[in-house]
Coordinates of C-alpha atoms and ligand atoms in Angstrom, one line a residue:
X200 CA -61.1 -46.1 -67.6
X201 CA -60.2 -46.7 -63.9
X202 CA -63.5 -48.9 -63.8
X203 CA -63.2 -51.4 -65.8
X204 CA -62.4 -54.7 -64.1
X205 CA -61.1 -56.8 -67.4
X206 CA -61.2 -55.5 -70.7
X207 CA -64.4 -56.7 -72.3
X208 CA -67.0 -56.0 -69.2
X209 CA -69.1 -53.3 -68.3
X210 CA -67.8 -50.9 -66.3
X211 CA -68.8 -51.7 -62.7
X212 CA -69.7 -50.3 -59.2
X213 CA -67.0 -51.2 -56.8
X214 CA -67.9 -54.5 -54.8
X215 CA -67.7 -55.4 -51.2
X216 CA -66.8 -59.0 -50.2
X217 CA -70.1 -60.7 -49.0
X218 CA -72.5 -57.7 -49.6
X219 CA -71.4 -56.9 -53.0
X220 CA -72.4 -53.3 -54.4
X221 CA -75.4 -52.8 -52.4
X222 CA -73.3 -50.4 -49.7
X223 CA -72.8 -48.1 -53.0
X224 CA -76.7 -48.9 -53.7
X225 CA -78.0 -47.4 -50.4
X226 CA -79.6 -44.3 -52.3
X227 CA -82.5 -42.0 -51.1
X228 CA -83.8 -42.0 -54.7
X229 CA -86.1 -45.6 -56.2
X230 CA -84.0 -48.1 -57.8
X231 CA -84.7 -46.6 -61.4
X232 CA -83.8 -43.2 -60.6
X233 CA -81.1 -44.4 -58.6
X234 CA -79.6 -46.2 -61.9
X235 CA -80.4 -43.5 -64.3
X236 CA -78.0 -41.0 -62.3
X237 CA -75.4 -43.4 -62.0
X238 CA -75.0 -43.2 -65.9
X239 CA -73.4 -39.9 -65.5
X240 CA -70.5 -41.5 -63.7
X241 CA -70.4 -45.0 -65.4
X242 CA -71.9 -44.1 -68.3
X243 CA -75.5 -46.4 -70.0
X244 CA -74.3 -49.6 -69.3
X245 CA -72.5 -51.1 -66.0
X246 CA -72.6 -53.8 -63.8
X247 CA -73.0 -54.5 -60.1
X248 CA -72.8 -57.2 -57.7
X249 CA -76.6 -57.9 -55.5
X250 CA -75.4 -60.6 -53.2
X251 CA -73.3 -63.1 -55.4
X252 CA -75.2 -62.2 -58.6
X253 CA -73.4 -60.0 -61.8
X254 CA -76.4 -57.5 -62.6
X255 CA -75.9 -55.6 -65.5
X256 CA -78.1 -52.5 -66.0
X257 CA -78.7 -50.8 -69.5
X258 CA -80.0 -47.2 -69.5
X259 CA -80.0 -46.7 -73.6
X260 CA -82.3 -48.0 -76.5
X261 CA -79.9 -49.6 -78.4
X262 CA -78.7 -52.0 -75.9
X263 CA -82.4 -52.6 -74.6
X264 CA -83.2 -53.5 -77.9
X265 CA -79.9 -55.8 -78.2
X266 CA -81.3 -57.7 -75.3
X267 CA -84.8 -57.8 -76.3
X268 CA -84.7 -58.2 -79.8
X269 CA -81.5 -58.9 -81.7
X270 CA -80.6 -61.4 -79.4
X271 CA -83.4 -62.0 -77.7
X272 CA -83.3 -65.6 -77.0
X273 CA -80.2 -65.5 -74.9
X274 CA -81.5 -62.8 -72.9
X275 CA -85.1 -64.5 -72.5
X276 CA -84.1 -66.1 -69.2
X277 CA -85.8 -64.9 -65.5
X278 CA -83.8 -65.1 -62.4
X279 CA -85.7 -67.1 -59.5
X280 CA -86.0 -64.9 -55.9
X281 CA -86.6 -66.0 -52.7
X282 CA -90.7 -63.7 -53.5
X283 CA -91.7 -64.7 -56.8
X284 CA -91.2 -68.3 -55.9
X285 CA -93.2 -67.7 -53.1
X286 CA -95.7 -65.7 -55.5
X287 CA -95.7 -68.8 -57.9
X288 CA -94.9 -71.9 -56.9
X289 CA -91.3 -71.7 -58.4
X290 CA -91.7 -70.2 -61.5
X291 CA -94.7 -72.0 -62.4
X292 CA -96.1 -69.2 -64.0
X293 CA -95.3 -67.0 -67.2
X294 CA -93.6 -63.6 -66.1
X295 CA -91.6 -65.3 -63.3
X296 CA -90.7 -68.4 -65.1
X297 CA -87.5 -68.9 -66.6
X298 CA -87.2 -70.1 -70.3
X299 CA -88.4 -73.4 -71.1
X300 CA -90.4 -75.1 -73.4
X301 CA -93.1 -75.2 -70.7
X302 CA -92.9 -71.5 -70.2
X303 CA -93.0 -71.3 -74.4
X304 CA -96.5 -73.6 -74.3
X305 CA -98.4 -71.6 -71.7
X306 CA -97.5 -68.1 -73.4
X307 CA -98.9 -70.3 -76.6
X308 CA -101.9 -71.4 -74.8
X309 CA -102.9 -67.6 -72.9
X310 CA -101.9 -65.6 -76.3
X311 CA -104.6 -68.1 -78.3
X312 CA -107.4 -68.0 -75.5
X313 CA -106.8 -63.9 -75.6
X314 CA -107.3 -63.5 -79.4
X315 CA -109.7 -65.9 -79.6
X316 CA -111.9 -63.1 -76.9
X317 CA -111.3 -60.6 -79.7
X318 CA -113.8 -62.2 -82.1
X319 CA -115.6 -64.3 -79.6
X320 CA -119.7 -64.2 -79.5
X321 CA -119.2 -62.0 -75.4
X322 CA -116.3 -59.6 -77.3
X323 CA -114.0 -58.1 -75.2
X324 CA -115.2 -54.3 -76.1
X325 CA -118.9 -55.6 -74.7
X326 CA -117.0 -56.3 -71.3
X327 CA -115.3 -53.5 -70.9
X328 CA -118.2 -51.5 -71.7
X329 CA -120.7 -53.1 -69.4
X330 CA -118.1 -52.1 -66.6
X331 CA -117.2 -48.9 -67.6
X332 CA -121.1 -47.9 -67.7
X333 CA -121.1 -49.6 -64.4
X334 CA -118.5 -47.3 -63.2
X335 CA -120.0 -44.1 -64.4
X336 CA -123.1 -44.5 -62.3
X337 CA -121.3 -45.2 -59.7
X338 CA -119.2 -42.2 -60.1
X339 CA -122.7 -40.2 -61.0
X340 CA -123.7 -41.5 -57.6
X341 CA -121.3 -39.7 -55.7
X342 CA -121.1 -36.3 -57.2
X343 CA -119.6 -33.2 -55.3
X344 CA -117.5 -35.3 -52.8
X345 CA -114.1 -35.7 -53.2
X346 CA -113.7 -39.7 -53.6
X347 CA -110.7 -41.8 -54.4
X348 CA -111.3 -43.6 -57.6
X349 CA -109.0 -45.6 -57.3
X350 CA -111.1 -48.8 -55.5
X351 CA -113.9 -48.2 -58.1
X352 CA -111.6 -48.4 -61.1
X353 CA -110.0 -51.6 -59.6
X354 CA -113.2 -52.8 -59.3
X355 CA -114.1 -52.7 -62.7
X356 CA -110.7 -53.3 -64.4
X357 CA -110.9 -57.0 -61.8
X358 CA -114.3 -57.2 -63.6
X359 CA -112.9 -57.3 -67.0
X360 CA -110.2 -60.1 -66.3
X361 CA -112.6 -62.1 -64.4
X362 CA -114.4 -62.5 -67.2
X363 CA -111.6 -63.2 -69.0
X364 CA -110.0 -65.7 -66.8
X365 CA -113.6 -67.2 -65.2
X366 CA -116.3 -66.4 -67.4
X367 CA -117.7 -64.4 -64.0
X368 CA -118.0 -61.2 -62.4
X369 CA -118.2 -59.6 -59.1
X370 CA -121.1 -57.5 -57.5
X371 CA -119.7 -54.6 -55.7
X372 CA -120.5 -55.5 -52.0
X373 CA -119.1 -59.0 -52.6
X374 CA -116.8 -59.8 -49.6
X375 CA -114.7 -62.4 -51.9
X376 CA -114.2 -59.0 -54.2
X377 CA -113.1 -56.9 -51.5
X378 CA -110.6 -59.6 -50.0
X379 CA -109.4 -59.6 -53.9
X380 CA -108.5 -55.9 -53.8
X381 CA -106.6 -56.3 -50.0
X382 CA -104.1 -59.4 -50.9
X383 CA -103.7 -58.3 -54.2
X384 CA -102.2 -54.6 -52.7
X385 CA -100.4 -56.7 -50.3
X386 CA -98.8 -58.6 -53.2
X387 CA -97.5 -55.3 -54.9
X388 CA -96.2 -54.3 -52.0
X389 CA -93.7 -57.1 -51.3
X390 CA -92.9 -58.8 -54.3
X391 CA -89.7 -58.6 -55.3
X392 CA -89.1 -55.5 -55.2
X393 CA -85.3 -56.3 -54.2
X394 CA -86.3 -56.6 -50.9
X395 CA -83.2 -57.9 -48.6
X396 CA -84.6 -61.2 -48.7
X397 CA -84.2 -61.6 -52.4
X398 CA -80.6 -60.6 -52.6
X399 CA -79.6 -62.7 -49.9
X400 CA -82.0 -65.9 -50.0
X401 CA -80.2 -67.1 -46.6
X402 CA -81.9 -64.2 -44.6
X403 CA -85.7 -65.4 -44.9
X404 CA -84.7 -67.6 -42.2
X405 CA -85.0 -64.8 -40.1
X406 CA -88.5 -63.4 -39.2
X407 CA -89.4 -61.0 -41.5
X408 CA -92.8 -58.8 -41.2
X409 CA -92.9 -58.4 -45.1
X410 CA -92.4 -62.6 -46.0
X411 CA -95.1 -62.9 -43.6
X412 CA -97.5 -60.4 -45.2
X413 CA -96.3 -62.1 -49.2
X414 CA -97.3 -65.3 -47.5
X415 CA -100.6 -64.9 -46.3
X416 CA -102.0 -62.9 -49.6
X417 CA -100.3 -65.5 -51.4
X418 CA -102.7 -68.5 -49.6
X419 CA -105.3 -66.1 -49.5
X420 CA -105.2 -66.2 -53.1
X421 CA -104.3 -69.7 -54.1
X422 CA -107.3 -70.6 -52.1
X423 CA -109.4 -68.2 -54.3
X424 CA -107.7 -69.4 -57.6
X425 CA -108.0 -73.2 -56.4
X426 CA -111.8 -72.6 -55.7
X427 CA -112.6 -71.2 -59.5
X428 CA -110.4 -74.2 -60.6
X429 CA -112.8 -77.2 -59.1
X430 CA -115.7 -75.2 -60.1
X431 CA -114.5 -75.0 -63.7
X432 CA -113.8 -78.7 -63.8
X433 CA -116.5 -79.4 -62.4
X434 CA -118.7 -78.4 -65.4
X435 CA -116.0 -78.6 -67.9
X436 CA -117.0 -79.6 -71.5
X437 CA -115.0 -79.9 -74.3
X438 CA -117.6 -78.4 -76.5
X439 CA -117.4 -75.0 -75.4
X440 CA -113.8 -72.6 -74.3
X441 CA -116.0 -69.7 -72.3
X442 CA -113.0 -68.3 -70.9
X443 CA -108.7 -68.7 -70.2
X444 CA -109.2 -71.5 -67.3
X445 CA -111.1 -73.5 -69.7
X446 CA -109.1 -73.5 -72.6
X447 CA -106.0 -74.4 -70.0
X448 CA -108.2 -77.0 -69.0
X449 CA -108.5 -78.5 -72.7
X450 CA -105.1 -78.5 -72.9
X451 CA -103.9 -80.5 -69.9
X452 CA -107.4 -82.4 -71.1
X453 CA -105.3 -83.2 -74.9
X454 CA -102.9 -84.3 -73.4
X455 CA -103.9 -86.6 -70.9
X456 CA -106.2 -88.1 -73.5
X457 CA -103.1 -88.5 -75.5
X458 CA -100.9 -90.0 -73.0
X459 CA -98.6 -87.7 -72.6
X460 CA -97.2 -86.7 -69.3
X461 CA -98.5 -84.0 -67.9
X462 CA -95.8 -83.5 -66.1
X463 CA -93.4 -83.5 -68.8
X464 CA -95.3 -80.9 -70.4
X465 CA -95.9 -78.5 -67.7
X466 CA -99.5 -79.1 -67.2
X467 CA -99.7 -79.8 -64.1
X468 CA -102.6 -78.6 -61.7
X469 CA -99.6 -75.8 -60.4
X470 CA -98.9 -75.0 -64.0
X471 CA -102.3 -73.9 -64.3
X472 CA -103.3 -72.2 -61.4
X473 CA -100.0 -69.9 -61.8
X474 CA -100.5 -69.1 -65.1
X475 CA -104.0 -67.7 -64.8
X476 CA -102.4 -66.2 -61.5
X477 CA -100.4 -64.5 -63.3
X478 CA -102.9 -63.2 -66.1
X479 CA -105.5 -61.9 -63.2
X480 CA -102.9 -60.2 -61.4
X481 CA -101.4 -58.3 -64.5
X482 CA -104.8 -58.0 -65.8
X483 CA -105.7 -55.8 -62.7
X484 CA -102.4 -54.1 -61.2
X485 CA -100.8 -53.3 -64.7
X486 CA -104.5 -51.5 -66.1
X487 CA -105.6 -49.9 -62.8
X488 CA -102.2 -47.9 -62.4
X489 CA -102.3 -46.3 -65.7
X490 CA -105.4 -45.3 -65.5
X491 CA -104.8 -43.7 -62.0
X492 CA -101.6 -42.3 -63.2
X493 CA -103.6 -40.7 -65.9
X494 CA -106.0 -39.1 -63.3
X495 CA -103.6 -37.8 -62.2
X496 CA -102.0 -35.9 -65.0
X497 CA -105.1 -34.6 -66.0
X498 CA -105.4 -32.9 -62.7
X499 CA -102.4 -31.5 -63.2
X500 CA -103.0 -31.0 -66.7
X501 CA -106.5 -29.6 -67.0
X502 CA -105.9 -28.4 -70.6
X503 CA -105.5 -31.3 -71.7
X504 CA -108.6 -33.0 -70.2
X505 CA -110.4 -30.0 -72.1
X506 CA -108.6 -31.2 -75.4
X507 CA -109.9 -34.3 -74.8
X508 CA -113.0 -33.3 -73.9
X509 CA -113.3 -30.9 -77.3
X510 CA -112.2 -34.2 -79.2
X511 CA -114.7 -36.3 -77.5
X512 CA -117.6 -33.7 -78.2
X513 CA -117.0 -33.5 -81.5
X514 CA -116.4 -36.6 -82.9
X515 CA -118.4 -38.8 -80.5
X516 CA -121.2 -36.5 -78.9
X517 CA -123.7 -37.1 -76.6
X518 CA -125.6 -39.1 -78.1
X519 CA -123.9 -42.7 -78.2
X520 CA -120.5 -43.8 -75.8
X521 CA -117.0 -44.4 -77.4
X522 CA -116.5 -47.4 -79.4
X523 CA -113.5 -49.2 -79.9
X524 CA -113.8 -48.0 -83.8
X525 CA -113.6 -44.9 -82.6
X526 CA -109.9 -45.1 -81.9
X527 CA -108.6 -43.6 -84.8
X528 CA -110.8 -40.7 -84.7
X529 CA -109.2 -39.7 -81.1
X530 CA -105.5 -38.8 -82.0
X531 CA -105.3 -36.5 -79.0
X532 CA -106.7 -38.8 -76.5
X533 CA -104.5 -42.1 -77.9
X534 CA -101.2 -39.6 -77.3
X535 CA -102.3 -39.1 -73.9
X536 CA -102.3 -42.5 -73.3
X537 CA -98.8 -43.0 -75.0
X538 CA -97.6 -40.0 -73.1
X539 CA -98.9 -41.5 -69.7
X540 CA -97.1 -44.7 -69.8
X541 CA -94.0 -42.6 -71.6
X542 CA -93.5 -40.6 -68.4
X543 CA -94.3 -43.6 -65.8
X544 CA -94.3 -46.8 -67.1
X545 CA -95.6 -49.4 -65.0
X546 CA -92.6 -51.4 -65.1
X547 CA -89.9 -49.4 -65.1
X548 CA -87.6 -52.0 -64.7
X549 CA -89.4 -54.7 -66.4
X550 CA -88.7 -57.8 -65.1
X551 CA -85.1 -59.1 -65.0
X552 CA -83.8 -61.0 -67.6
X553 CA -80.8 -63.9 -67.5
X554 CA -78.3 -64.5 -69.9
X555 CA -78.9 -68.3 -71.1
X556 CA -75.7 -68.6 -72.5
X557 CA -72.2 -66.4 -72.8
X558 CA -72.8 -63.6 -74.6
X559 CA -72.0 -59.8 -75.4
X560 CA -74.0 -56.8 -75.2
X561 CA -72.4 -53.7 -77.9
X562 CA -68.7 -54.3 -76.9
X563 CA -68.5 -55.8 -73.7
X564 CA -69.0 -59.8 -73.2
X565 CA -71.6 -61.4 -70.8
X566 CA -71.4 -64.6 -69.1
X567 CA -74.2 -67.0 -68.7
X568 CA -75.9 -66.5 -66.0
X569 CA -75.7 -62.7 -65.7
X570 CA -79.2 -60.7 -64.6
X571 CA -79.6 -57.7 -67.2
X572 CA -82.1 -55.2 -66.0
X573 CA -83.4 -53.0 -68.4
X574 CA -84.0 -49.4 -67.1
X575 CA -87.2 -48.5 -69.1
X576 CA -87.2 -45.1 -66.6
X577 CA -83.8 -44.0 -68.6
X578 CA -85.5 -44.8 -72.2
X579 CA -88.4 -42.9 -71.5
X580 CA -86.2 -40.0 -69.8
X581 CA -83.6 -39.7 -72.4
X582 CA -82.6 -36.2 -72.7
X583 CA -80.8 -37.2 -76.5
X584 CA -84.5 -38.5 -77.4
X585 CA -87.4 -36.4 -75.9
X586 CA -87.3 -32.8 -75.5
X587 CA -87.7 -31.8 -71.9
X588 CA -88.4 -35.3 -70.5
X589 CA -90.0 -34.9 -67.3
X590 CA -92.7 -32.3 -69.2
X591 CA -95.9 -34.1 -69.6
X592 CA -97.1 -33.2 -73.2
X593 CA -99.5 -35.8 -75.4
X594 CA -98.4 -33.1 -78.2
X595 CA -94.5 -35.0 -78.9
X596 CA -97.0 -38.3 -80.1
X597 CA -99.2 -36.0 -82.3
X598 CA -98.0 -35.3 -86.0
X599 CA -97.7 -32.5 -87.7
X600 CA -101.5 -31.5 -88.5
X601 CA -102.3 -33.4 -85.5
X602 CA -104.7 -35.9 -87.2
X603 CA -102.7 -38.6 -86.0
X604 CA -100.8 -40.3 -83.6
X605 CA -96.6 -40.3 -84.5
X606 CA -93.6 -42.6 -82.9
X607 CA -91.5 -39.8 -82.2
X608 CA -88.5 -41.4 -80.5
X609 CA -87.0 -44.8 -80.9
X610 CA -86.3 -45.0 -76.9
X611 CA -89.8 -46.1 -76.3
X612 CA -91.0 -49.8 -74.8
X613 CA -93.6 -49.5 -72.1
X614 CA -94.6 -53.3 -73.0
X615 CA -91.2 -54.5 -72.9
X616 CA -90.2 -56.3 -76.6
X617 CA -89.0 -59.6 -77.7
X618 CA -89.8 -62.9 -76.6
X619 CA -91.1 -61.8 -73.7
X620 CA -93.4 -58.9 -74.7
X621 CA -96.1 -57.9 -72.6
X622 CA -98.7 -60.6 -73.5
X623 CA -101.9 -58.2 -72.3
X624 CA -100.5 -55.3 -74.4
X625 CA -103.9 -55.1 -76.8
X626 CA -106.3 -55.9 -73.9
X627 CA -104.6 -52.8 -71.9
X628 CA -104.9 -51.1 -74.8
X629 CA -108.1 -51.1 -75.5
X630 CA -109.1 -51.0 -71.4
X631 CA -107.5 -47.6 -71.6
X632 CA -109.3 -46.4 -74.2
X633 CA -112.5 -47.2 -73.5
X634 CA -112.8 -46.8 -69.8
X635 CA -110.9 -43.1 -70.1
X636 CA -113.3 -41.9 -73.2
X637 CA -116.3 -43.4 -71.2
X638 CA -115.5 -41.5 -68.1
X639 CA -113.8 -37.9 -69.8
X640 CA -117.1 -38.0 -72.2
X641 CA -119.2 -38.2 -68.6
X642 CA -117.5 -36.2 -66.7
X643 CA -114.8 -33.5 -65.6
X644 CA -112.6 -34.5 -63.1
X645 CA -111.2 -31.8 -60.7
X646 CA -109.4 -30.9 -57.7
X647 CA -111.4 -30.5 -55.1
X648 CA -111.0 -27.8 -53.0
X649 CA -108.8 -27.7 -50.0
X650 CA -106.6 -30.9 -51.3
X651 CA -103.1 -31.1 -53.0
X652 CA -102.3 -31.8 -55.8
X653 CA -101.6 -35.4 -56.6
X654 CA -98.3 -36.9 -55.9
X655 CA -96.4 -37.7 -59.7
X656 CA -93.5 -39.6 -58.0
X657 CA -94.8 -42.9 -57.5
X658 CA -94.2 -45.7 -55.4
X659 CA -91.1 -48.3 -56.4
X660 CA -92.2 -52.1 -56.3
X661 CA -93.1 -54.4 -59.0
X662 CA -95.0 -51.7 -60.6
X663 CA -94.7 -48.0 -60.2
X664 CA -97.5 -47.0 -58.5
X665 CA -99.1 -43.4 -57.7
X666 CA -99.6 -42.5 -54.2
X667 CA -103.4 -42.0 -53.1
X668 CA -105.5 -39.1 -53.7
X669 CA -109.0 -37.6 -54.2
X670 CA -111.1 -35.8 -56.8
X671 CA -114.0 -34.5 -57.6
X672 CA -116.0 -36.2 -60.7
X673 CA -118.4 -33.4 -61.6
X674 CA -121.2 -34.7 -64.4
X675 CA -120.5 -32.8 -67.4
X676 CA -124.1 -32.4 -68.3
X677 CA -127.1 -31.0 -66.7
X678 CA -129.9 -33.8 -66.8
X679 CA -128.6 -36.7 -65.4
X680 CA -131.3 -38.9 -67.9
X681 CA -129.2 -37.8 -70.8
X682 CA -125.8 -38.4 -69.5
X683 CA -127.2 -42.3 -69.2
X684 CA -129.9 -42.8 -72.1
X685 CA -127.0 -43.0 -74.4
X686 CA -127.8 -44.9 -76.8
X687 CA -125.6 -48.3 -76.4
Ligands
HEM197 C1 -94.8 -58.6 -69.1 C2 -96.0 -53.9 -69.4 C3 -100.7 -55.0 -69.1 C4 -99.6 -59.7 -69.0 C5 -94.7 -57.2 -69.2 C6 -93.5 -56.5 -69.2 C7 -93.8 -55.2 -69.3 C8 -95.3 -55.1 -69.4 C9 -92.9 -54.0 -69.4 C10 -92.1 -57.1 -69.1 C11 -91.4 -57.3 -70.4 C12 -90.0 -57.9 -70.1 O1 -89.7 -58.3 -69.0 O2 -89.1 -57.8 -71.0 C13 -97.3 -53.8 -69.3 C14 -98.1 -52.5 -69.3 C15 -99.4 -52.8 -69.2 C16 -99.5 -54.3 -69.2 C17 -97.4 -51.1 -69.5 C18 -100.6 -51.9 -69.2 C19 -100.6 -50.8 -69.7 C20 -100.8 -56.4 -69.0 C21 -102.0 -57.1 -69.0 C22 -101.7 -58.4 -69.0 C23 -100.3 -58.5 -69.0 C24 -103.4 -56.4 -69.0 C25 -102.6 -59.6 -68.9 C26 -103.6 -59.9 -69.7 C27 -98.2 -59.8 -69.0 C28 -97.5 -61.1 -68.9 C29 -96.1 -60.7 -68.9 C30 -96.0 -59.3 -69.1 C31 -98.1 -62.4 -68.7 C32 -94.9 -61.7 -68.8 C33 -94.4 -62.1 -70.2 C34 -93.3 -63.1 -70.1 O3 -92.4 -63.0 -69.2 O4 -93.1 -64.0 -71.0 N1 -95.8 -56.4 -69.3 N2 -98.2 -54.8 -69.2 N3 -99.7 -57.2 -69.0 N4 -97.3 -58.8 -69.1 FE1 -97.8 -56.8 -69.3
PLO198 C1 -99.6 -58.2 -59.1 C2 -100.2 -58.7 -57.9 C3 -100.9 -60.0 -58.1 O1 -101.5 -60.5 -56.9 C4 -99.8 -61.1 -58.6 C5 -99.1 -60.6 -59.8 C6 -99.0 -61.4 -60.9 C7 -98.3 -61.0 -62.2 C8 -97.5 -59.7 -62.1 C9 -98.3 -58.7 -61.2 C10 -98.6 -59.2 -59.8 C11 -97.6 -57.3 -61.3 C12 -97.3 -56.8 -62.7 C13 -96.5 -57.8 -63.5 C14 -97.3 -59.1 -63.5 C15 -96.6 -60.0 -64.6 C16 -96.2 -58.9 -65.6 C17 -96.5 -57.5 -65.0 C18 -95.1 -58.0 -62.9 C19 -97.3 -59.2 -58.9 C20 -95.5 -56.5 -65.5 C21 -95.8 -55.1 -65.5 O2 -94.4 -56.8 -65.8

């Protein structure tokens, strides 16, 4: 094996002096397609050099779940880059932070303040249903023009974490809202998504049009995320939690009370604003692109919008919207969902993971310090594990009588495992479900005439995002009083 460059590590991608493998990395395909062919000439697991870092990249299940799961703890580090420190002050945050026991409490405190939403007297299910009727009208409002969706559904999915987060919500012409939807793009667009500067932290000294962009939605919204902050302390009390700032605030609150350092703990005023940062920002980007990726499949797809449709019909009607109870009665719809983050998972990198200490991953050793990237896109694509891969077809999660929903593969994380799971997993979840039913049960949504057909690439960045297009929401039934008396 002419690649191997000492016994025990993976093979790797010949390195330059200076500029390490990223010559060999100039590719016209994304990174994660990029990686996924290079498995045919370095097999699932190999290494390269980004600047002075070791990377290793894994393109099979069982190394993924190695990292993740089996040895979790030594993989549960993040690297730091010259953007997400920007993003979050350092690492201040969860997803960006590397392991610490500070990192451990905030995941503690967010993971509580979720749950507790569950059973909570506003539950979560009224929230997203108050939007999704929302939406609806709107969409009802607009029939027989071709319209983007994709600024309503943000609009409603920010609706439903800023209840979460602020125990508040936004009217659609509010200017603070529309600002919201403009940094928060900007933010996809240039966070590490191994942009030059991240690889080589020495070149942000140069001017550089995208730092400048990251930097202005970043104090754009750190102005925005300070401003909720005073107002919550403001009228803080430590009788009621209404939402995830306040029960933040009750914990820096314990232990100030208690004498304890809040800056031994991580509770700092940086801590917090980060970490419900971070919650509002996956709270919106992660939700909105699925359901715009699923848009779009149905267009493609229309049989199976009909399937859903048929389901929807008969086990829901007209009469009343979707509930979450009604989960289990929608197999088909549920495997739609699987299918749709099967065949574009948002992440389909996740985030980068460190080695904490030395280590091995199947054979080969790691040292401490290594970045492992997980390629999710070679999981989900695995020709040994699905039949025809890039086929969209709900069908594989169905079982046989299709009743239910079935795990058919192994090679299958869209929220990541492990320590460092996906801590929104149940909320998206159930966001999915609800806002699709509400809208499918509605309304049929087509191509309208004269436009292509939408784009199923997707955009590279920190989450794989669809390219823009139009449809047509047509109303599925006649008198528009009984498509909104449902009964609620
Ligand atoms: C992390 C997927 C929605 C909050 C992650 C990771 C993935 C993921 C793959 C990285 C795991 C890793 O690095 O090993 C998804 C998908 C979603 C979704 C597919 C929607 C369908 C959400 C939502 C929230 C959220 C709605 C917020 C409420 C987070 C946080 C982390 C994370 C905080 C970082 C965890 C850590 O590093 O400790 N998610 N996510 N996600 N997600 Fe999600
Ligand atoms: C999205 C843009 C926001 O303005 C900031 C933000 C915070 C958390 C990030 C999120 C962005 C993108 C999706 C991420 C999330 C943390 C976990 C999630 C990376 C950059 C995923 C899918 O891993």
């Amino acid at each position: 094996h002419g690649f191997l460059t000492d016994d025990r590590s993976p093979p790797s991608l010949p390195s330059l002096p200076i500029i390490g493998s990223l010559l060999s990395l100039r590719s016209e395909s994304p990174p994660h397609i990029f990686f996924q062919k290079l498995k045919k000439r370095y097999g699932d697991i190999y290494s390269l050099m980004m600047g002075s870092h070791k990377v290793i990249i894994i393109n099979n299940h069982r190394h993924a779940k190695e990292v993740l799961l089996k040895k979790g703890k030594i993989f549960a580090g993040r690297p730091r880059t010259v953007t997400t420190d920007l993003l979050t002050r350092d690492g201040k945050d969860i997803a960006f932070a590397d392991y610490s026991a500070t990192w451990r409490f905030h995941r503690k405190i967010v993971h509580g303040a979720l749950c507790l939403f569950g059973e909570g007297t506003t539950s979560i299910e009224k929230i997203i249903c108050r939007e999704a009727r929302y939406m609806c009208e709107v969409l009802a409002g607009v029939q027989s023009s071709a319209i983007d969706l994709a600024p309503e559904l943000t609009r409603a999915v920010t609706n439903v974490v800023c209840a979460l987060c602020f125990n508040s919500s936004y009217k659609r012409e509010d200017p603070e809202f529309e600002a919201m939807l403009q940094y928060s793009q900007g933010i996809v667009d240039t966070v590490a998504k191994d942009s030059l500067v991240d690889i080589f932290p020495w070149l942000q000294m140069f001017p550089n049009e995208e730092l400048r962009l990251l930097k202005q939605c970043v104090s754009i919204r750190d102005k925005l995320l300070q401003k909720k902050y005073e107002e919550h302390k403001a009228d803080y009390s430590d009788n009621v939690q209404r939402d995830l700032l306040d029960a933040l605030l009750r914990a820096k609150r314990n232990a100030e009370n208690n004498n304890v350092s809040t800056n031994d703990v991580g509770l700092t005023e940086d801590h917090l604003l980060m970490t419900v940062g971070d919650i509002f920002g996956a709270g919106v980007e992660t939700t909105t692109t699925v359901l715009k990726w699923s848009i779009a499949y149905l267009i493609h797809h229309p049989q199976v919008q009909e399937k859903i449709q048929e389901e929807l019909d008969s086990k829901i009607g007209v009469d009343r919207h979707p509930k979450l109870s009604d989960r289990g009665k929608l197999p088909y719809l549920e495997a739609t969902i699987r299918e749709v983050l099967r065949i574009r998972p948002v992440s389909p990198l996740l985030i980068p993971h460190v080695a904490l200490s030395d280590s091995s991953i199947g054979e080969y050793t790691v040292q401490k310090g290594t970045r492992v990237i997980i390629n999710l896109w070679s999981l989900h694509h695995d020709e040994k594990e699905w039949k025809n891969p890039e086929l969209f077809d709900p069908g594989r999660f169905l079982d046989e009588e299709g009743n239910g929903v079935c795990s058919p593969s192994v090679s299958y994380l869209p929220f990541g495992a492990g320590l460092r799971v996906c801590l929104g997993e149940a909320l998206a979840k159930m966001e999915l479900f609800l806002f699709l039913s509400w809208i499918l049960q509605r309304f049929t949504l087509e191509m309208p005439i004269g436009q292509p057909l939408p784009d199923l690439q997707g955009k590279f960045g920190v989450v794989l995002q669809p390219q823009r297009y139009k449809v047509n929401a047509r109303l599925r039934f006649f008198s528009p009083l009984r498509s909104f008396c449902l009964k609620t």
